[in-house]
Amino acid sequence: MGSFVKDFRDFINQGNVVDMAVGVIIGGAFGKIVSSLVTDVIMPLIGAITGGISFSDIKYELTPAIVENGQVIQEANTLNIGTFIDTIINFLIIALCIFTVIRFLQRSKERFAKDEAPAEEALAPSTEDLLTEIRDLLKADQGKKV
């Protein structure tokens, strides 16, 4: 049990928890923005294109509502297909944004690695240069012995 506590303490001290917390907070805020975009902008546009269909109103009634004396005693049991479509569109937009950010970061890393690699290769002498230097040192060393 002591090893588990020590590993957990090390995990927290590394900063991974803070990074994860920041990611969750930003992700939650981003999710709300995307939900608003889908609900308030995209779905009304799609509704206008499809002739005024509101996707949030698309439902399939499994059992009807129970009404007595004009009061609803039990709500209808429905499959909310329109809400599900909204959620799928939210997911696709968020996935597209995350994909775009990750792709941008990967390409930035590749460009950075390409910029750095030639500098390291330029500093290292070639095998021929090393052999030439060894030959010259051996010749110089033989000239001193004679």
mmCIF file of C-alpha atoms in Angstrom:
data_model
loop_
_atom_site.group_PDB
_atom_site.id
_atom_site.type_symbol
_atom_site.label_atom_id
_atom_site.label_comp_id
_atom_site.label_asym_id
_atom_site.label_seq_id
_atom_site.Cartn_x
_atom_site.Cartn_y
_atom_site.Cartn_z
ATOM 1 C CA MET A 1 0.000 0.000 0.000
ATOM 2 C CA GLY A 2 2.912 2.331 0.734
ATOM 3 C CA SER A 3 4.192 1.982 -2.831
ATOM 4 C CA PHE A 4 0.795 2.965 -4.219
ATOM 5 C CA VAL A 5 0.652 6.098 -2.046
ATOM 6 C CA LYS A 6 4.228 7.027 -3.000
ATOM 7 C CA ASP A 7 3.487 6.540 -6.719
ATOM 8 C CA PHE A 8 0.322 8.637 -6.410
ATOM 9 C CA ARG A 9 2.214 11.408 -4.579
ATOM 10 C CA ASP A 10 4.917 11.373 -7.286
ATOM 11 C CA PHE A 11 2.219 11.519 -9.979
ATOM 12 C CA ILE A 12 0.663 14.599 -8.366
ATOM 13 C CA ASN A 13 4.046 16.281 -7.876
ATOM 14 C CA GLN A 14 5.000 15.830 -11.537
ATOM 15 C CA GLY A 15 2.323 18.284 -12.594
ATOM 16 C CA ASN A 16 0.329 15.785 -14.650
ATOM 17 C CA VAL A 17 -2.737 16.353 -12.478
ATOM 18 C CA VAL A 18 -2.611 20.113 -12.987
ATOM 19 C CA ASP A 19 -2.213 19.686 -16.759
ATOM 20 C CA MET A 20 -5.117 17.251 -16.808
ATOM 21 C CA ALA A 21 -7.299 19.583 -14.710
ATOM 22 C CA VAL A 22 -6.597 22.501 -17.042
ATOM 23 C CA GLY A 23 -7.448 20.291 -20.017
ATOM 24 C CA VAL A 24 -10.743 19.212 -18.440
ATOM 25 C CA ILE A 25 -11.722 22.806 -17.634
ATOM 26 C CA ILE A 26 -10.873 24.070 -21.113
ATOM 27 C CA GLY A 27 -12.572 21.035 -22.653
ATOM 28 C CA GLY A 28 -15.749 21.710 -20.666
ATOM 29 C CA ALA A 29 -15.834 25.331 -21.759
ATOM 30 C CA PHE A 30 -15.085 24.337 -25.354
ATOM 31 C CA GLY A 31 -17.871 21.742 -25.207
ATOM 32 C CA LYS A 32 -20.363 24.410 -24.139
ATOM 33 C CA ILE A 33 -19.278 26.660 -27.002
ATOM 34 C CA VAL A 34 -19.675 23.839 -29.514
ATOM 35 C CA SER A 35 -23.067 22.867 -28.053
ATOM 36 C CA SER A 36 -24.254 26.441 -28.449
ATOM 37 C CA LEU A 37 -22.870 26.562 -31.995
ATOM 38 C CA VAL A 38 -24.727 23.387 -32.931
ATOM 39 C CA THR A 39 -27.994 24.197 -31.124
ATOM 40 C CA ASP A 40 -28.207 27.911 -31.876
ATOM 41 C CA VAL A 41 -26.524 28.223 -35.295
ATOM 42 C CA ILE A 42 -26.055 24.972 -37.221
ATOM 43 C CA MET A 43 -29.324 23.187 -36.426
ATOM 44 C CA PRO A 44 -31.530 26.211 -37.266
ATOM 45 C CA LEU A 45 -29.668 26.537 -40.582
ATOM 46 C CA ILE A 46 -30.194 22.848 -41.307
ATOM 47 C CA GLY A 47 -33.853 23.258 -40.309
ATOM 48 C CA ALA A 48 -34.240 26.175 -42.718
ATOM 49 C CA ILE A 49 -32.642 24.168 -45.528
ATOM 50 C CA THR A 50 -34.893 21.156 -44.854
ATOM 51 C CA GLY A 51 -38.077 23.225 -44.825
ATOM 52 C CA GLY A 52 -38.402 24.285 -41.200
ATOM 53 C CA ILE A 53 -37.818 20.896 -39.551
ATOM 54 C CA SER A 54 -36.585 21.304 -35.989
ATOM 55 C CA PHE A 55 -34.385 18.344 -35.168
ATOM 56 C CA SER A 56 -34.921 18.745 -31.431
ATOM 57 C CA ASP A 57 -38.638 18.061 -32.011
ATOM 58 C CA ILE A 58 -38.041 14.765 -33.812
ATOM 59 C CA LYS A 59 -39.298 12.128 -31.384
ATOM 60 C CA TYR A 60 -40.728 8.658 -31.580
ATOM 61 C CA GLU A 61 -43.422 8.057 -29.000
ATOM 62 C CA LEU A 62 -43.143 4.656 -27.336
ATOM 63 C CA THR A 63 -46.017 5.090 -24.895
ATOM 64 C CA PRO A 64 -48.462 7.994 -24.924
ATOM 65 C CA ALA A 65 -48.852 10.460 -22.090
ATOM 66 C CA ILE A 66 -51.546 9.720 -19.509
ATOM 67 C CA VAL A 67 -53.906 12.680 -19.206
ATOM 68 C CA GLU A 68 -56.819 12.911 -16.741
ATOM 69 C CA ASN A 69 -59.074 15.965 -16.454
ATOM 70 C CA GLY A 70 -56.729 18.020 -18.612
ATOM 71 C CA GLN A 71 -53.672 17.350 -16.417
ATOM 72 C CA VAL A 72 -50.724 15.223 -17.476
ATOM 73 C CA ILE A 73 -50.291 12.479 -14.918
ATOM 74 C CA GLN A 74 -47.460 10.722 -16.699
ATOM 75 C CA GLU A 75 -45.338 12.123 -19.523
ATOM 76 C CA ALA A 76 -45.075 10.248 -22.805
ATOM 77 C CA ASN A 77 -42.152 7.870 -23.122
ATOM 78 C CA THR A 78 -40.240 8.959 -26.239
ATOM 79 C CA LEU A 79 -37.066 8.277 -28.165
ATOM 80 C CA ASN A 80 -35.538 11.726 -28.662
ATOM 81 C CA ILE A 81 -33.924 11.156 -32.043
ATOM 82 C CA GLY A 82 -33.420 14.874 -32.762
ATOM 83 C CA THR A 83 -31.503 15.395 -29.517
ATOM 84 C CA PHE A 84 -29.345 12.405 -30.427
ATOM 85 C CA ILE A 85 -28.597 13.945 -33.840
ATOM 86 C CA ASP A 86 -27.602 17.216 -32.100
ATOM 87 C CA THR A 87 -25.251 15.260 -29.835
ATOM 88 C CA ILE A 88 -23.666 13.448 -32.778
ATOM 89 C CA ILE A 89 -23.037 16.762 -34.543
ATOM 90 C CA ASN A 90 -21.516 18.162 -31.312
ATOM 91 C CA PHE A 91 -19.204 15.158 -31.113
ATOM 92 C CA LEU A 92 -18.140 15.435 -34.745
ATOM 93 C CA ILE A 93 -17.297 19.133 -34.412
ATOM 94 C CA ILE A 94 -15.309 18.575 -31.208
ATOM 95 C CA ALA A 95 -13.509 15.577 -32.774
ATOM 96 C CA LEU A 96 -12.671 17.667 -35.850
ATOM 97 C CA CYS A 97 -11.261 20.465 -33.686
ATOM 98 C CA ILE A 98 -9.158 18.064 -31.598
ATOM 99 C CA PHE A 99 -7.925 16.332 -34.762
ATOM 100 C CA THR A 100 -6.941 19.699 -36.230
ATOM 101 C CA VAL A 101 -5.040 20.758 -33.101
ATOM 102 C CA ILE A 102 -3.211 17.415 -32.813
ATOM 103 C CA ARG A 103 -2.339 17.459 -36.509
ATOM 104 C CA PHE A 104 -0.999 21.014 -36.179
ATOM 105 C CA LEU A 105 1.122 20.007 -33.167
ATOM 106 C CA GLN A 106 2.504 16.925 -34.953
ATOM 107 C CA ARG A 107 3.453 18.945 -38.020
ATOM 108 C CA SER A 108 5.071 21.583 -35.825
ATOM 109 C CA LYS A 109 7.141 18.898 -34.103
ATOM 110 C CA GLU A 110 8.169 17.437 -37.477
ATOM 111 C CA ARG A 111 9.238 20.864 -38.764
ATOM 112 C CA PHE A 112 11.138 21.546 -35.550
ATOM 113 C CA ALA A 113 12.873 18.159 -35.791
ATOM 114 C CA LYS A 114 13.815 18.805 -39.438
ATOM 115 C CA ASP A 115 15.251 22.218 -38.540
ATOM 116 C CA GLU A 116 17.300 20.731 -35.725
ATOM 117 C CA ALA A 117 18.579 17.593 -37.491
ATOM 118 C CA PRO A 118 20.841 19.272 -40.098
ATOM 119 C CA ALA A 119 22.572 21.315 -37.406
ATOM 120 C CA GLU A 120 23.525 18.158 -35.505
ATOM 121 C CA GLU A 121 24.735 16.412 -38.667
ATOM 122 C CA ALA A 122 26.876 19.422 -39.656
ATOM 123 C CA LEU A 123 28.714 19.260 -36.324
ATOM 124 C CA ALA A 124 29.601 15.565 -36.622
ATOM 125 C CA PRO A 125 32.581 14.851 -38.943
ATOM 126 C CA SER A 126 32.183 12.189 -41.617
ATOM 127 C CA THR A 127 33.937 8.839 -41.423
ATOM 128 C CA GLU A 128 36.307 9.889 -44.199
ATOM 129 C CA ASP A 129 37.282 13.030 -42.307
ATOM 130 C CA LEU A 130 38.033 10.982 -39.191
ATOM 131 C CA LEU A 131 40.119 8.456 -41.131
ATOM 132 C CA THR A 132 42.040 11.244 -42.856
ATOM 133 C CA GLU A 133 42.772 12.848 -39.498
ATOM 134 C CA ILE A 134 43.963 9.519 -38.024
ATOM 135 C CA ARG A 135 46.215 8.959 -41.068
ATOM 136 C CA ASP A 136 47.719 12.425 -40.724
ATOM 137 C CA LEU A 137 48.344 11.897 -37.008
ATOM 138 C CA LEU A 138 50.031 8.545 -37.657
ATOM 139 C CA LYS A 139 52.250 10.093 -40.359
ATOM 140 C CA ALA A 140 53.181 12.933 -38.029
ATOM 141 C CA ASP A 141 53.903 10.470 -35.245
ATOM 142 C CA GLN A 142 56.150 8.332 -37.546
ATOM 143 C CA GLY A 143 58.065 11.444 -38.649
ATOM 144 C CA LYS A 144 58.967 12.201 -35.011
ATOM 145 C CA LYS A 145 60.363 8.681 -34.383
ATOM 146 C CA VAL A 146 62.770 8.696 -37.308
#
